[in-house]
Short mmCIF file of C-alpha atoms in Angstrom, two decimals:
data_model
loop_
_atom_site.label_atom_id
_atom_site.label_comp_id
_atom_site.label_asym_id
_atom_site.label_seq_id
_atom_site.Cartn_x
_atom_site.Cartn_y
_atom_site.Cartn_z
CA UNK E 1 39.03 0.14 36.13
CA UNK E 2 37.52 0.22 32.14
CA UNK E 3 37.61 -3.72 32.83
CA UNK E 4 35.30 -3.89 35.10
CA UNK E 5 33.24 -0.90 33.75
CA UNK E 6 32.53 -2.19 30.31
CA UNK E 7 32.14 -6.24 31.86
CA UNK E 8 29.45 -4.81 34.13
CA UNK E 9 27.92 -2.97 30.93
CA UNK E 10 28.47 -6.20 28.13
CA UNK E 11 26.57 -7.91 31.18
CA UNK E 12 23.91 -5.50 31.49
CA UNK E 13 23.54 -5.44 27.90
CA UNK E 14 23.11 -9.41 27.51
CA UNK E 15 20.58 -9.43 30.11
CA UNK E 16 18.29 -7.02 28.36
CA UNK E 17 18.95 -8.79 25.21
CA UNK E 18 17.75 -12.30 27.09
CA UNK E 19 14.58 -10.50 28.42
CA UNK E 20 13.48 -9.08 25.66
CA UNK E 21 14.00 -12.13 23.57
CA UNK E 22 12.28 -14.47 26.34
CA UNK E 23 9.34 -12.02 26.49
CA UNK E 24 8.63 -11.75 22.66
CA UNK E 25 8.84 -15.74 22.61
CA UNK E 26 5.62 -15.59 25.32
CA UNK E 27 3.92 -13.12 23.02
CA UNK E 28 4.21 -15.11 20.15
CA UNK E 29 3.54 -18.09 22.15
CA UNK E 30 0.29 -17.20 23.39
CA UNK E 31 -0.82 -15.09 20.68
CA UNK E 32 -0.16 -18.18 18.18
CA UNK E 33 -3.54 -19.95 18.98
CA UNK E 34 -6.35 -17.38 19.69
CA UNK E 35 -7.89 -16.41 22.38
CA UNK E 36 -7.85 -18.00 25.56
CA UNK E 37 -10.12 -19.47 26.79
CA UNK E 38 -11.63 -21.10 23.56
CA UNK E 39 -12.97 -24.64 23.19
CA UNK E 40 -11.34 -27.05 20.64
CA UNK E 41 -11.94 -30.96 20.31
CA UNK E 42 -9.44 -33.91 20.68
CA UNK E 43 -8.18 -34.84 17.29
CA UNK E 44 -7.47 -38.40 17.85
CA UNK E 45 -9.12 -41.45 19.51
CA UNK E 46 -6.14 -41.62 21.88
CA UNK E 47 -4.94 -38.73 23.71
CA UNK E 48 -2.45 -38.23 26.81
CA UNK E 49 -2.84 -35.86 29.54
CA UNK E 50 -0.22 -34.90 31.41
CA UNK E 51 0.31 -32.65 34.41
CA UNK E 52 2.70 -30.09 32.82
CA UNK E 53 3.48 -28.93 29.88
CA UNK E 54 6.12 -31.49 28.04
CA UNK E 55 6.74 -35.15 27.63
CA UNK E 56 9.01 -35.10 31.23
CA UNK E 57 5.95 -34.79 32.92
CA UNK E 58 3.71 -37.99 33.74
CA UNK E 59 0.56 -39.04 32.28
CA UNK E 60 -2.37 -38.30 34.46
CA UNK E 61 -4.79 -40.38 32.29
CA UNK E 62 -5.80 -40.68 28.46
CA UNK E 63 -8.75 -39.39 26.49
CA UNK E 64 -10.45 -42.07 24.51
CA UNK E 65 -13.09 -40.27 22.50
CA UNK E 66 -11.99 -37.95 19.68
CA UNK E 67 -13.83 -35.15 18.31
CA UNK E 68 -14.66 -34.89 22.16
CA UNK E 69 -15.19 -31.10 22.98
CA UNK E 70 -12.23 -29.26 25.70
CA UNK E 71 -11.70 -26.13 26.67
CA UNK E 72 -7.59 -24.64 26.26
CA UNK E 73 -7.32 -22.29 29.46
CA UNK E 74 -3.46 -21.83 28.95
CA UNK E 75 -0.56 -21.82 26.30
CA UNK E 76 3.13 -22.80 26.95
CA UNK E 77 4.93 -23.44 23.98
CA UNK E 78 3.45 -26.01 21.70
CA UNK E 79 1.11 -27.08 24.42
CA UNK E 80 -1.94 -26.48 25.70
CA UNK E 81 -3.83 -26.52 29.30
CA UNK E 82 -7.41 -28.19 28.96
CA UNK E 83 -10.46 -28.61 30.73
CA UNK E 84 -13.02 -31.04 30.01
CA UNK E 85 -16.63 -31.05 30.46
CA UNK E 86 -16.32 -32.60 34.10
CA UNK E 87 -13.34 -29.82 34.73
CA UNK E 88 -10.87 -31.91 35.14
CA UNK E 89 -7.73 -29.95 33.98
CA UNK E 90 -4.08 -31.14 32.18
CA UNK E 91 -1.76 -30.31 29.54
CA UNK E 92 -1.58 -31.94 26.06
CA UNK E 93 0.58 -31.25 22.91
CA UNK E 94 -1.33 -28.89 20.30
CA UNK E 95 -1.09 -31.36 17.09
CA UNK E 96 -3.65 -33.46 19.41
CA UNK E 97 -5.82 -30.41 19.38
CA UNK E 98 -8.13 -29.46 16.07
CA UNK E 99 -10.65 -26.51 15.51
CA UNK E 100 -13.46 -28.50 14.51
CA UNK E 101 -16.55 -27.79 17.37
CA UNK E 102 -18.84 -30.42 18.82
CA UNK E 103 -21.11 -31.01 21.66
CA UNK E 104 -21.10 -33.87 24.15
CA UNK E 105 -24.73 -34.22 25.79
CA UNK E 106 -25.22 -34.04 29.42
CA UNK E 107 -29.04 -34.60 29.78
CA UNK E 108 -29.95 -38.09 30.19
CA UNK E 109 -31.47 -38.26 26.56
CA UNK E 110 -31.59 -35.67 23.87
CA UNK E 111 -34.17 -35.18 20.54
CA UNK E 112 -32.18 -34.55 16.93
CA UNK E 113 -35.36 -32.58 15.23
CA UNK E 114 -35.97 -31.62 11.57
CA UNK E 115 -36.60 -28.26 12.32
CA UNK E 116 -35.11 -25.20 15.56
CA UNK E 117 -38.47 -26.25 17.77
CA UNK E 118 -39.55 -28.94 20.18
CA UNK E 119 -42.83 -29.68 17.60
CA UNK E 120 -39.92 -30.31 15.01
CA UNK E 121 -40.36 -34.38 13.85
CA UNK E 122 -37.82 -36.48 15.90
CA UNK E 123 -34.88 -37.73 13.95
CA UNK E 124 -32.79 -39.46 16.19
CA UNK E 125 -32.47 -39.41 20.31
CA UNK E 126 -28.71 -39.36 21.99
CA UNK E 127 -27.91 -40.45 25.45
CA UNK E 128 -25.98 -38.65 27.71
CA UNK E 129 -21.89 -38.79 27.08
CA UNK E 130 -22.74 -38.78 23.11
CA UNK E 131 -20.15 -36.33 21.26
CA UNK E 132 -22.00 -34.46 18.24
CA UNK E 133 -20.00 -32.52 15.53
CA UNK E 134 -21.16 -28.94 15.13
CA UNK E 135 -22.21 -27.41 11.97
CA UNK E 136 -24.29 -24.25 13.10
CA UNK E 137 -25.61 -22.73 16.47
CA UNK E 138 -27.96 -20.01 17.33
CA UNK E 139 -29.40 -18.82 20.59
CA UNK E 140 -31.28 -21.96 21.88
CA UNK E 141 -30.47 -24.70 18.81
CA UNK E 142 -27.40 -25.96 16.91
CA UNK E 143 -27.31 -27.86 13.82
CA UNK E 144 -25.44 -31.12 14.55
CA UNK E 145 -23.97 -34.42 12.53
CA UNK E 146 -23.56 -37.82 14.42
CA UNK E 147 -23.33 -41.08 12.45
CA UNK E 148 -24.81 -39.67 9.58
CA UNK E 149 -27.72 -38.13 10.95
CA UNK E 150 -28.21 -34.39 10.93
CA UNK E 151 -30.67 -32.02 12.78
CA UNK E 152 -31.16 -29.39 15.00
CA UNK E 153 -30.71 -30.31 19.33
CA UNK E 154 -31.29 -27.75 21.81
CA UNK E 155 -28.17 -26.28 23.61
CA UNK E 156 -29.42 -26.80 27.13
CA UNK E 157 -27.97 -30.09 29.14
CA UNK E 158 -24.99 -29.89 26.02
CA UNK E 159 -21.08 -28.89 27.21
CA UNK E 160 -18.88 -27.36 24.47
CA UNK E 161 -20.17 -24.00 23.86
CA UNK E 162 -20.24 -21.07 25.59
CA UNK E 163 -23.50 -19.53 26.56
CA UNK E 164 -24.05 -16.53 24.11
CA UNK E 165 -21.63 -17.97 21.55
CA UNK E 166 -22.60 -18.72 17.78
CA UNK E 167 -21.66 -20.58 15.38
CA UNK E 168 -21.86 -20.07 11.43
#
């Protein structure tokens, strides 16, 4: 009868011990990164998306652009659950993640200015599907590098920010 008593409780006792360790790894796991969601750029010129989170799931297709602007929506582990600027969603591994912000333009053509203002001098002009590095953002303007050149673009027809978000 004690047999069976204390096998129930060393049972009872290991399961605990398994839940308690499984949720402090999901703590740590999603607490390791930030906040979520956040928005993060691709850190290489290649990068695979897949449909789950590890290298047994397949490829879905492969980022070509780096410094190109995402969005992480989930954790698991080492991995991350993206969205990109057209909202198509999939999983890649962290190390092909960085912190540095940018921009991708969605208007058909956008104005680089000297100056936060539309009566600013013109600089340069990007065309839509451009990827700009971030270096400040206010309200309406963000200071931007792209091949060298650096000015101010307005936020509007941009993807890689959200809306009342700034950047020092």
């Amino acid at each position: 009868m004690s047999y069976s008593f204390n096998r129930k409780k060393n049972i009872l006792i290991i399961l605990i011990l398994l839940s308690s360790l499984f949720l402090l790894n999901l703590s740590v796991s999603f607490a390791g990164g930030g906040s979520i969601p956040r928005m993060v750029s691709l850190r290489a010129d290649e990068v695979n998306v897949r449909s789950g989170p590890g290298i047994r799931y397949p490829i879905q297709w492969v980022f070509q652009r780096k410094y190109m602007p995402v969005e992480i929506i989930a954790e698991y582990d080492t991995w991350r659950k993206i969205r990109d600027w057209e909202g198509a969603e999939g999983w890649v591994h962290r190390a092909m993640l960085s912190s540095r912000r940018s921009l991708i333009i969605l208007s058909e053509e956008k104005t680089i200015r000297g100056q936060y203002n539309n009566e600013s001098p013109a600089i340069a002009r990007l065309a839509k599907g451009m990827v700009v590095n971030i270096k400040e953002c206010r309200l309406a303007w963000c200071y931007i590098n792209i091949r060298g050149h650096t000015g101010w673009i307005s936020r509007q027809a941009t993807w890689g920010l959200y809306p009342e978000e700034i950047i020092n």
